[in-house]
Coordinates of C-alpha atoms in Angstrom, one line a residue:
M1 CA 0.0 0.0 0.0
G2 CA 3.0 2.3 0.5
S3 CA 3.0 5.1 3.0
R4 CA 1.3 8.5 3.5
N5 CA 2.5 11.4 5.6
L6 CA -0.2 12.8 8.0
D7 CA 1.8 15.5 9.8
S8 CA 5.2 16.7 8.5
G9 CA 6.9 13.3 8.8
K10 CA 5.6 12.8 12.3
A11 CA 3.0 10.2 11.3
T12 CA 3.0 7.6 8.6
V13 CA 0.6 5.0 7.3
S14 CA 2.2 1.7 6.4
G15 CA 1.8 -2.0 6.4
R16 CA 0.7 -4.5 3.7
K17 CA -2.1 -6.3 5.4
H18 CA -3.8 -3.5 7.4
N19 CA -3.6 0.2 7.6
K20 CA -1.3 1.3 10.4
C21 CA -0.3 4.7 11.7
I22 CA 2.6 5.7 14.0
I23 CA 2.1 9.1 15.6
L24 CA 4.2 11.4 17.7
P25 CA 3.3 14.7 19.4
A26 CA 4.4 17.9 17.7
N27 CA 6.0 19.2 21.0
E28 CA 7.5 17.1 23.7
N29 CA 7.1 18.9 27.1
M30 CA 8.3 15.8 28.9
V31 CA 9.9 12.7 27.5
A32 CA 9.5 9.3 29.3
E33 CA 12.6 7.3 30.0
A34 CA 10.6 4.2 30.8
L35 CA 7.0 3.0 31.1
E36 CA 6.8 0.3 33.7
K37 CA 3.9 -2.0 34.6
R38 CA 3.4 -4.1 37.8
N39 CA 0.1 -5.9 38.0
Q40 CA -2.5 -3.1 37.3
N41 CA -0.2 -0.3 38.2
W42 CA 1.7 1.8 35.6
T43 CA 4.6 4.2 36.3
V44 CA 6.2 6.6 34.0
R45 CA 9.9 7.2 34.8
T46 CA 11.5 10.5 34.0
R47 CA 14.1 12.7 35.7
V48 CA 11.3 14.4 37.6
A49 CA 9.3 12.7 40.4
N50 CA 5.7 11.7 39.7
D51 CA 3.2 14.2 41.0
L52 CA -0.1 12.8 39.7
I53 CA -2.0 9.5 39.9
I54 CA -4.8 8.7 37.5
Q55 CA -7.2 5.8 38.2
V56 CA -8.9 4.3 35.1
G57 CA -11.0 1.3 36.0
D58 CA -8.8 -1.2 37.9
S59 CA -5.5 0.3 36.7
S60 CA -3.6 3.3 38.2
F61 CA -1.1 5.4 36.3
Q62 CA 1.6 7.4 38.2
L63 CA 2.2 10.4 35.9
H64 CA 3.3 14.0 35.8
K65 CA 1.0 17.0 35.7
L66 CA 3.0 18.9 33.1
A67 CA 2.9 16.1 30.6
M68 CA -0.9 15.6 30.9
V69 CA -2.1 19.1 31.5
S70 CA -0.2 20.6 28.6
K71 CA -2.2 18.4 26.1
S72 CA -5.6 17.8 27.9
E73 CA -8.0 20.6 28.7
Y74 CA -10.0 18.0 30.7
M75 CA -7.0 17.1 32.9
N76 CA -6.1 20.8 33.2
R77 CA -9.5 21.5 34.6
L78 CA -9.5 18.6 37.1
V79 CA -6.1 19.6 38.5
F80 CA -7.0 23.2 38.7
Q81 CA -10.2 22.3 40.6
R82 CA -8.3 20.3 43.2
R83 CA -5.9 23.1 43.7
S84 CA -8.8 25.6 44.0
N85 CA -10.5 23.4 46.6
G86 CA -7.4 23.6 48.8
A87 CA -6.2 20.1 48.3
K88 CA -2.6 19.8 49.7
D89 CA -1.7 16.2 48.9
T90 CA 1.7 15.9 47.2
L91 CA 0.5 13.1 45.0
P92 CA -3.1 13.9 44.0
K93 CA -5.2 11.0 42.8
I94 CA -7.9 11.5 40.1
Q95 CA -10.5 8.9 39.3
I96 CA -11.8 8.8 35.7
D97 CA -15.0 6.9 35.2
N98 CA -16.4 5.7 31.9
F99 CA -13.2 6.4 30.0
P100 CA -13.7 5.3 26.3
G101 CA -11.8 2.1 25.7
G102 CA -10.7 1.7 29.3
S103 CA -7.1 1.5 30.6
E104 CA -5.8 -0.1 27.4
I105 CA -6.6 3.1 25.4
F106 CA -5.6 5.4 28.2
E107 CA -2.1 3.8 28.0
L108 CA -1.8 4.9 24.4
V109 CA -2.9 8.4 25.4
V110 CA -0.2 8.5 28.1
K111 CA 2.4 7.4 25.6
F112 CA 1.4 10.2 23.2
C113 CA 1.6 12.8 26.0
Y114 CA 5.1 11.6 26.9
G115 CA 6.4 11.7 23.3
C116 CA 6.4 8.0 22.7
K117 CA 5.4 6.4 19.4
V118 CA 1.8 5.3 19.3
D119 CA 0.6 2.6 16.9
L120 CA -2.8 3.4 15.5
T121 CA -4.7 0.7 13.6
A122 CA -8.3 0.2 12.3
S123 CA -9.0 -1.7 15.5
N124 CA -8.1 1.1 17.9
I125 CA -8.5 4.3 16.0
A126 CA -12.1 4.8 17.0
P127 CA -11.6 4.4 20.8
V128 CA -8.4 6.5 20.7
H129 CA -10.2 9.3 18.8
C130 CA -13.1 9.1 21.3
A131 CA -10.6 9.2 24.2
A132 CA -8.9 12.3 22.7
H133 CA -12.3 14.1 22.6
F134 CA -13.1 12.9 26.1
L135 CA -9.8 14.4 27.4
E136 CA -10.3 17.5 25.1
M137 CA -6.9 17.2 23.4
S138 CA -7.5 19.8 20.7
D139 CA -5.2 21.9 18.7
D140 CA -6.2 24.9 20.8
L141 CA -3.7 23.6 23.4
E142 CA -1.1 22.5 21.0
Q143 CA -0.9 22.1 17.2
G144 CA -0.9 18.5 16.1
N145 CA -2.6 17.3 19.2
L146 CA -4.3 13.9 19.5
I147 CA -7.7 14.9 18.1
S148 CA -6.4 16.2 14.8
K149 CA -4.0 13.3 14.3
T150 CA -6.6 10.6 15.1
G151 CA -9.2 12.4 13.0
A152 CA -6.9 12.5 10.0
F153 CA -6.0 8.8 10.2
L154 CA -9.7 7.9 10.7
S155 CA -10.7 9.7 7.5
F156 CA -7.9 7.9 5.6
V157 CA -9.0 4.5 6.8
L158 CA -12.6 5.1 5.9
F159 CA -11.8 5.6 2.3
S160 CA -9.1 3.0 1.9
A161 CA -9.5 -0.7 2.8
W162 CA -13.0 -2.2 2.9
K163 CA -12.3 -4.6 5.8
D164 CA -10.9 -1.9 8.0
I165 CA -14.2 -0.2 8.1
F166 CA -15.7 -3.2 9.8
R167 CA -12.8 -3.4 12.2
I168 CA -13.6 0.2 13.2
L169 CA -17.3 -0.7 13.7
K170 CA -16.3 -3.7 15.8
S171 CA -14.2 -1.5 18.0
C172 CA -17.1 0.9 18.5
E173 CA -19.3 -1.8 20.2
S174 CA -18.0 -0.8 23.6
I175 CA -18.1 2.9 23.0
S176 CA -21.4 3.3 21.1
L177 CA -22.5 6.5 22.8
W178 CA -19.2 8.3 22.0
A179 CA -19.1 6.8 18.5
M180 CA -22.6 8.1 17.8
K181 CA -21.8 11.5 19.3
L182 CA -18.7 11.9 17.2
Q183 CA -20.6 10.5 14.1
I184 CA -18.1 7.7 13.7
L185 CA -20.9 5.2 13.1
Q186 CA -22.5 7.5 10.6
R187 CA -19.2 8.0 8.7
C188 CA -18.6 4.2 8.7
S189 CA -22.1 3.5 7.5
D190 CA -21.8 6.1 4.7
A191 CA -18.4 4.7 3.6
I192 CA -19.9 1.1 3.4
A193 CA -22.9 2.4 1.5
W194 CA -20.7 4.3 -0.9
K195 CA -18.5 1.3 -1.6
A196 CA -21.5 -1.1 -1.8
C197 CA -22.9 1.0 -4.7
I198 CA -19.8 0.8 -6.9
D199 CA -17.9 -1.9 -8.6
P200 CA -15.5 -3.5 -6.0
K201 CA -12.7 -3.3 -8.5
L202 CA -12.7 0.5 -8.4
F203 CA -11.4 0.9 -4.8
T204 CA -8.1 -0.2 -3.2
L205 CA -8.2 -3.8 -1.8
S206 CA -6.2 -5.1 1.1
E207 CA -5.2 -8.8 1.2
D208 CA -8.4 -9.6 3.2
D209 CA -10.5 -7.7 0.7
A210 CA -8.9 -9.6 -2.2
I211 CA -9.8 -12.9 -0.5
C212 CA -13.4 -11.7 0.1
L213 CA -13.8 -10.8 -3.6
N214 CA -11.7 -13.6 -5.0
V215 CA -14.6 -14.8 -7.2
L216 CA -15.1 -11.4 -8.7
E217 CA -11.4 -10.9 -9.3
N218 CA -10.5 -14.2 -10.8
D219 CA -13.6 -15.0 -12.9
A220 CA -14.5 -12.3 -15.4
E221 CA -17.6 -14.2 -16.4
N222 CA -19.0 -13.8 -12.9
L223 CA -18.9 -10.1 -13.2
K224 CA -21.6 -10.4 -15.9
H225 CA -24.0 -11.9 -13.4
K226 CA -25.7 -9.2 -11.3
G227 CA -26.6 -11.7 -8.6
I228 CA -22.9 -12.1 -7.7
A229 CA -21.7 -8.6 -8.4
E230 CA -24.5 -6.8 -6.5
N231 CA -24.5 -8.8 -3.2
W232 CA -20.8 -9.3 -2.7
W233 CA -21.0 -7.1 0.5
F234 CA -23.7 -9.1 2.2
E235 CA -21.4 -11.4 4.2
D236 CA -19.4 -8.5 5.8
V237 CA -22.4 -6.4 6.6
S238 CA -24.2 -9.4 8.1
C239 CA -21.4 -9.6 10.7
L240 CA -22.4 -6.3 12.3
R241 CA -24.5 -6.2 15.4
I242 CA -28.1 -4.9 15.0
D243 CA -27.6 -1.2 15.9
H244 CA -24.7 -0.9 13.5
F245 CA -26.4 -3.0 10.9
V246 CA -29.5 -0.7 11.1
E247 CA -27.3 2.4 10.5
V248 CA -25.6 0.8 7.5
I249 CA -29.0 -0.2 5.9
K250 CA -30.3 3.4 6.4
S251 CA -27.2 4.8 4.6
I252 CA -27.5 2.2 1.8
K253 CA -31.2 3.2 1.3
R254 CA -30.2 6.9 1.1
K255 CA -27.7 5.9 -1.6
G256 CA -30.6 4.6 -3.7
V257 CA -29.7 0.9 -3.7
R258 CA -32.5 -1.2 -5.2
S259 CA -35.1 -2.2 -2.6
E260 CA -34.9 -5.9 -3.6
L261 CA -31.1 -5.9 -2.8
V262 CA -31.7 -4.1 0.5
G263 CA -34.4 -6.6 1.4
S264 CA -32.2 -9.5 0.6
C265 CA -29.5 -8.1 2.8
V266 CA -31.9 -7.8 5.7
A267 CA -33.0 -11.4 5.1
Y268 CA -29.4 -12.5 4.9
W269 CA -28.5 -10.9 8.3
T270 CA -31.6 -12.4 9.9
A271 CA -30.8 -15.9 8.7
K272 CA -27.3 -15.6 10.0
W273 CA -28.2 -14.3 13.5
I274 CA -31.7 -15.7 14.1
S275 CA -32.1 -19.0 12.3
G276 CA -34.2 -20.5 15.1
P277 CA -34.7 -20.6 18.9
D278 CA -32.1 -23.3 19.2
N279 CA -29.4 -21.3 17.3
L280 CA -29.7 -17.9 18.9
P281 CA -26.5 -16.2 20.0
K282 CA -26.0 -16.5 23.8
H283 CA -25.8 -12.7 24.2
L284 CA -29.2 -12.2 22.8
T285 CA -31.5 -11.9 25.8
P286 CA -35.3 -12.0 25.3
H287 CA -35.4 -8.2 25.6
L288 CA -32.5 -7.7 23.1
L289 CA -34.1 -10.2 20.7
R290 CA -37.4 -8.3 20.9
V291 CA -35.6 -5.0 20.2
T292 CA -33.7 -6.7 17.3
T293 CA -36.9 -8.1 15.8
E294 CA -38.6 -4.7 16.0
S295 CA -35.6 -3.0 14.4
L296 CA -35.6 -5.5 11.5
V297 CA -39.3 -4.8 10.8
R298 CA -38.7 -1.0 10.9
I299 CA -35.8 -1.1 8.4
L300 CA -37.6 -3.3 5.8
P301 CA -37.9 -1.5 2.4
V302 CA -41.5 -0.4 1.9
E303 CA -41.6 -1.5 -1.8
E304 CA -44.0 -4.4 -2.4
N305 CA -41.5 -7.0 -3.9
S306 CA -38.5 -6.0 -1.8
V307 CA -38.7 -9.1 0.5
S308 CA -40.2 -12.6 0.0
A309 CA -43.3 -13.8 1.6
N310 CA -41.4 -16.7 3.3
F311 CA -39.0 -14.2 5.0
L312 CA -41.9 -12.1 6.2
L313 CA -43.6 -15.2 7.6
H314 CA -40.5 -16.1 9.5
L315 CA -40.3 -12.5 10.8
L316 CA -44.0 -12.6 11.8
K317 CA -43.5 -15.8 13.7
L318 CA -40.4 -14.4 15.5
G319 CA -42.4 -11.2 16.3
I320 CA -45.2 -13.3 17.8
M321 CA -42.7 -15.3 19.9
M322 CA -41.0 -12.1 21.1
R323 CA -44.3 -10.2 21.7
I324 CA -43.2 -7.2 19.7
S325 CA -45.6 -4.3 19.4
S326 CA -49.0 -5.0 17.9
E327 CA -48.6 -2.2 15.4
L328 CA -45.5 -3.8 13.9
L329 CA -47.1 -7.3 13.9
N330 CA -50.1 -5.9 12.0
E331 CA -47.8 -4.2 9.5
V332 CA -45.9 -7.5 8.7
E333 CA -49.2 -9.5 8.6
K334 CA -50.7 -7.0 6.2
R335 CA -47.6 -7.2 3.9
I336 CA -47.8 -11.0 3.7
A337 CA -51.6 -10.9 3.0
L338 CA -51.0 -8.6 0.1
K339 CA -48.5 -11.1 -1.4
L340 CA -50.6 -14.2 -1.1
E341 CA -52.1 -13.9 -4.6
N342 CA -48.6 -14.4 -6.0
C343 CA -47.3 -17.0 -3.6
R344 CA -46.4 -20.7 -4.0
V345 CA -47.0 -23.4 -1.4
S346 CA -43.3 -23.4 -0.6
D347 CA -43.5 -19.7 0.3
L348 CA -45.8 -20.6 3.2
L349 CA -43.7 -23.4 4.7
V350 CA -42.2 -22.1 8.0
M351 CA -40.7 -24.6 10.4
N352 CA -41.7 -25.0 14.0
Y353 CA -39.0 -25.8 16.6
G354 CA -40.8 -27.3 19.6
N355 CA -41.0 -31.1 20.0
D356 CA -44.7 -30.9 20.7
D357 CA -45.5 -28.6 17.8
T358 CA -46.5 -29.4 14.2
V359 CA -43.6 -29.6 11.7
Y360 CA -44.8 -26.4 10.0
D361 CA -46.3 -23.3 11.6
V362 CA -50.0 -23.6 10.5
G363 CA -51.2 -21.1 13.1
T364 CA -49.3 -18.2 11.6
V365 CA -50.4 -19.0 8.1
S366 CA -54.0 -19.2 9.3
M367 CA -53.6 -15.7 10.8
V368 CA -52.4 -14.3 7.5
V369 CA -55.1 -16.0 5.5
E370 CA -57.8 -14.6 7.8
A371 CA -56.2 -11.1 7.4
Y372 CA -56.4 -11.6 3.6
A373 CA -60.1 -12.7 3.8
S374 CA -60.9 -9.6 5.9
S375 CA -59.3 -7.3 3.4
M376 CA -61.2 -9.0 0.6
L377 CA -64.6 -8.1 2.2
K378 CA -63.7 -4.5 1.6
N379 CA -61.9 -4.8 -1.7
P380 CA -63.0 -8.0 -3.6
T381 CA -60.5 -9.3 -6.1
P382 CA -60.8 -11.8 -9.0
K383 CA -57.6 -13.4 -7.7
L384 CA -59.3 -14.9 -4.7
L385 CA -59.5 -18.2 -6.5
L386 CA -55.7 -18.3 -6.7
V387 CA -55.5 -17.9 -2.9
G388 CA -58.1 -20.7 -2.5
K389 CA -55.9 -23.0 -4.6
L390 CA -52.8 -21.9 -2.7
V391 CA -54.5 -22.7 0.7
D392 CA -55.7 -26.1 -0.5
G393 CA -52.2 -27.0 -1.8
Y394 CA -50.7 -25.9 1.6
L395 CA -53.2 -28.1 3.4
A396 CA -52.3 -31.1 1.3
Q397 CA -48.7 -30.4 2.1
V398 CA -49.1 -30.2 5.9
S399 CA -51.8 -32.9 6.2
W400 CA -49.3 -35.6 6.7
D401 CA -48.2 -34.1 10.0
D402 CA -49.6 -36.5 12.7
K403 CA -49.6 -33.5 15.2
L404 CA -51.9 -31.4 13.1
S405 CA -55.3 -31.3 14.8
V406 CA -58.7 -31.4 13.2
E407 CA -59.4 -27.9 14.6
Q408 CA -56.2 -26.5 13.0
F409 CA -57.0 -28.0 9.6
R410 CA -60.6 -26.7 9.7
S411 CA -59.6 -23.3 10.9
L412 CA -57.4 -22.8 7.9
A413 CA -59.7 -24.5 5.4
E414 CA -62.6 -22.3 6.5
A415 CA -60.6 -19.1 6.8
L416 CA -61.6 -18.1 3.2
P417 CA -65.1 -17.2 2.0
N418 CA -67.2 -19.7 0.0
D419 CA -66.4 -18.1 -3.4
A420 CA -62.7 -18.7 -2.9
R421 CA -63.1 -22.1 -4.5
Y422 CA -64.9 -22.7 -7.7
C423 CA -64.2 -26.5 -7.4
H424 CA -63.5 -28.4 -4.2
D425 CA -61.4 -31.1 -5.7
N426 CA -58.2 -29.7 -4.2
L427 CA -59.7 -29.3 -0.8
Y428 CA -61.1 -32.9 -1.0
T429 CA -57.5 -34.1 -1.9
A430 CA -56.2 -32.3 1.3
I431 CA -59.0 -33.9 3.4
D432 CA -58.4 -37.3 2.0
T433 CA -54.6 -36.9 2.7
Y434 CA -55.4 -35.9 6.3
L435 CA -57.7 -38.9 6.8
K436 CA -55.0 -41.2 5.3
A437 CA -52.4 -39.8 7.7
H438 CA -54.7 -40.0 10.7
P439 CA -56.4 -43.4 10.6
R440 CA -57.4 -43.4 14.2
L441 CA -59.9 -40.5 13.9
T442 CA -63.3 -41.1 15.3
E443 CA -66.4 -41.0 13.0
E444 CA -67.3 -37.7 14.6
E445 CA -63.9 -36.2 13.9
R446 CA -64.0 -37.4 10.3
T447 CA -67.4 -35.9 9.8
S448 CA -66.1 -32.6 11.3
M449 CA -63.2 -32.7 8.8
C450 CA -65.6 -33.1 5.8
T451 CA -67.8 -30.1 6.8
A452 CA -65.2 -27.8 5.3
M453 CA -66.0 -29.3 1.9
D454 CA -69.0 -28.6 -0.3
Y455 CA -69.5 -32.0 -2.1
H456 CA -71.8 -30.3 -4.6
K457 CA -68.7 -28.5 -5.9
L458 CA -66.8 -31.7 -6.7
S459 CA -66.0 -32.4 -10.3
Q460 CA -67.2 -35.6 -11.9
E461 CA -63.8 -37.2 -11.3
G462 CA -63.7 -36.0 -7.7
L463 CA -67.1 -37.3 -7.0
K464 CA -66.3 -40.6 -8.5
H465 CA -63.3 -41.0 -6.3
A466 CA -65.1 -39.8 -3.2
T467 CA -68.0 -42.3 -3.6
R468 CA -65.4 -45.2 -3.5
N469 CA -63.4 -43.7 -0.6
D470 CA -63.7 -45.9 2.5
R471 CA -61.9 -43.3 4.6
L472 CA -64.8 -40.9 4.4
P473 CA -67.5 -41.2 7.2
V474 CA -70.6 -43.2 6.3
N475 CA -73.1 -40.4 6.2
I476 CA -70.9 -38.3 3.9
T477 CA -70.4 -41.4 1.6
T478 CA -74.2 -41.9 1.5
R479 CA -74.8 -38.3 0.4
L480 CA -72.1 -38.5 -2.3
I481 CA -73.6 -41.7 -3.7
L482 CA -77.1 -40.1 -3.7
L483 CA -75.7 -37.1 -5.4
E484 CA -74.0 -39.2 -8.1
Q485 CA -77.3 -41.1 -8.7
V486 CA -79.1 -37.7 -9.1
N487 CA -76.5 -36.7 -11.7
M488 CA -76.9 -40.0 -13.5
A489 CA -80.7 -39.7 -13.5
R490 CA -80.4 -36.3 -15.0
S491 CA -78.1 -37.6 -17.7
M492 CA -80.4 -40.4 -18.6
T493 CA -83.3 -37.9 -18.8
S494 CA -81.4 -35.8 -21.2
V495 CA -80.9 -38.7 -23.6
G496 CA -84.7 -39.6 -23.5
S497 CA -84.5 -42.7 -21.4
N498 CA -87.5 -44.4 -20.0
Y499 CA -85.3 -45.9 -17.4
Q500 CA -87.3 -47.3 -14.5
R501 CA -86.0 -46.0 -11.1
T502 CA -84.4 -48.4 -8.7
K503 CA -85.1 -48.8 -5.1
T504 CA -82.2 -46.6 -4.0
Q505 CA -83.2 -43.8 -6.4
A506 CA -86.6 -43.6 -4.8
I507 CA -84.9 -42.9 -1.6
I508 CA -83.8 -39.5 -3.0
R509 CA -87.2 -38.2 -2.4
V510 CA -87.0 -38.8 1.3
N511 CA -86.7 -35.6 3.4
R512 CA -83.0 -34.7 4.1
C513 CA -83.6 -34.6 7.8
E514 CA -84.3 -38.4 7.6
E515 CA -81.2 -39.2 5.7
N516 CA -79.2 -40.2 8.8
E517 CA -81.9 -42.7 9.8
W518 CA -81.3 -45.1 7.0
M519 CA -78.5 -46.6 4.9
T520 CA -75.9 -46.4 7.6
S521 CA -74.2 -49.8 7.0
R522 CA -71.3 -50.4 4.7
N523 CA -73.2 -53.2 3.0
E524 CA -76.0 -50.9 1.9
I525 CA -73.4 -48.4 0.7
K526 CA -71.8 -51.2 -1.4
M527 CA -75.2 -52.0 -2.8
M528 CA -75.7 -48.3 -3.8
R529 CA -72.3 -48.3 -5.5
K530 CA -73.2 -51.3 -7.5
E531 CA -76.4 -49.8 -8.7
V532 CA -74.6 -46.7 -9.6
E533 CA -72.2 -48.8 -11.8
N534 CA -75.2 -50.5 -13.4
M535 CA -76.7 -47.1 -14.1
K536 CA -73.5 -46.0 -15.7
M537 CA -73.4 -49.0 -17.9
Q538 CA -77.0 -48.4 -19.0
L539 CA -76.2 -44.7 -19.5
S540 CA -73.3 -45.6 -21.7
E541 CA -75.5 -48.0 -23.7
L542 CA -78.1 -45.3 -24.1
Q543 CA -75.5 -42.8 -25.2
I544 CA -74.2 -45.2 -27.9
C545 CA -77.8 -45.9 -29.0
K546 CA -78.5 -42.2 -29.2
M547 CA -75.4 -41.6 -31.3
Q548 CA -76.4 -44.4 -33.7
I549 CA -79.9 -43.0 -34.1
Q550 CA -78.5 -39.6 -34.7
R551 CA -76.2 -41.0 -37.4
R552 CA -79.1 -42.8 -39.1
A553 CA -81.2 -39.7 -39.0
K554 CA -78.4 -37.8 -40.6
R555 CA -78.0 -40.3 -43.4
C556 CA -81.8 -40.3 -44.1
L557 CA -81.8 -36.5 -44.3
I558 CA -78.9 -36.5 -46.7
S559 CA -80.6 -39.2 -48.9
K560 CA -83.9 -37.2 -48.9
R561 CA -82.1 -34.1 -50.0
I562 CA -80.3 -36.0 -52.9
F563 CA -83.6 -37.6 -54.0
G564 CA -85.5 -34.3 -53.9
S565 CA -82.9 -32.6 -56.0
E566 CA -82.9 -35.4 -58.7
H567 CA -86.7 -35.2 -58.9
S568 CA -86.7 -31.4 -59.5
V569 CA -84.2 -31.9 -62.3
E570 CA -86.5 -34.3 -64.1

C-alpha cells in the first residue's frame, strides 16, 4: 500500500495487510525514560518525580501533571479544581470513570503525552479518537494534538481498505454513545454504503478484501451476473450487530440501492443471526431479541416486492414469539396478506421448533389468510380463487403431520369465503390426505373434517373417487352416492331414457332430515355403489344408441335431399 504522511513526517501509514499509523506529538514537554507496569499499576519514569495518579478502571497510572495538563483541557480543569478546593496532597489521585476504551486506550494516550510512538490501527483508532475528545486534546492547546491526528487517520482508513471499516465498527461496540456523538458510526455507514454501490474493483483492496472478492477478481464471467456482483458485500455487513447494521442499511437506502437488494441483505442478516430458537447467540437476551426483531421490521424496504413472503412469515413468527408491538405485527401481517395472490406453497412453509409442535407453523399461516379474507370483504379481487388454490395446496402439504389437529385443519380451510373455491377437488384431496395420515380418527372427527368441503362443488372425477373412498364417514359417503345417482338420472333424462327408477333412487325423495336414519351400514353403501355402476353402464349404452340413431337420421336426411334434387331436375 505504500506510505502516507499525515503530519510533517511525524505520522506515517504503512503495512501491507492492514492500515497502520505511528504518531508522535508535535511538541515534547516531557519525555518518558521508561513506562513500567506491575500488575495493574503503571509508572512513567522521568528525571522528575511523579506528582499525579490517574485511576482508570482497575488500573492506576503514576504520571506528571506537566505532561498531561499541557495536552488535555480536561486534565487541566481537574487539576485546577483540586488546587482551588485547597487540596494539599503531594501526589493527588484523580478517578476517571467511563473512559472510552478503558485502561488499554488510556495507556496509548499516556504514551502520546510523553512523546512515545503510538501505533494506531483500524481496531483502535475509534476508541483513541473518542478518548482524545473525552480528554479535550484539541489543537487549541497544541498544534498537532491527538484529536487532529486521530481524525486524519480515521478519515484515511474510511476511504481505503474495505475490511478496515468493519474493524472500526467492531471497536465501536464498547463505546457506542461516544461513537454516535462523534458520528463515527454515521461515517462508517456512509463509507460502506458508498462502496457497496460501486464496482468492487474500483477501490483499493487489502489482502483480506482480495480474499473476500476472490470470485469477482478471478472470474470475469461472474462479473456479468448481477446476482454475484451486487451482493458481494452481504457477508461482511451481516457480521455487524443490530444497531450498527441498522445504521448501514439506512445509509444504503439513502444511496438509492435497489429495494430488492436491501431486502435480501436484511433477510441474509436475519438468517445468520436468528435461524431459530435453538441457534440464537448467547448474548441475545429476550429483551434484546425483541428489540432486534422490531428493528428489523422497521428497516424493511416499503416496496412491495423487496422481500419474500417466506421471509416475512419467519419475521412474523419471530415477532409473535418475542411479543413485539401489535402495530409492527399488523404491519408484517398485512404485507404478507398482500403477497398471497402471487405465492407458491413453498413460500408458506415455516418450520416449528418445539418437540410438541407441528412440523410447519400452520397457526401463523391461518392468521395471515384470515387477514387476507378480511381485506377481501372491503376490496374484492378476482384473484381470490388463486389464494383458495394456494391454501388447498398448503393443506395437502401439511396434512401428513400427525400432530396437526382437526381444529387447526378446519380453521385454515374455512378461513376463506365460500367463493374462494370454484371447485372443491383440491380441498377434497387435502382432506383425504389428512384422513389417510390419521387413521385413528373417530367417526365424529372425520365428519367434522368433511364439513369444510361442499361436495356439490366436486368435479365428476372428484365425485367418482369420493364415492369409493372408504376413509370418508358413512353419512358423507351416502350423500355422495345419492348425489351421483341424481346426476346419473339427469343424464339419462337428457338422452330420452324411459329408465325405471331403482329402489335406491326412490330414496332420494326422502326428506333430508331423515337421511341419517337409513342406509348407515357399509353393505348398503356397497349396494348403492353397485347400482350406480349399473346405471353408468345403462347410460353408456343409451348414449351409444343415441349416437347411432343420430347418425341414421343424418343419413336419411342426406338421402332425402339428394332424392329431392334429382326429382326437381327431371
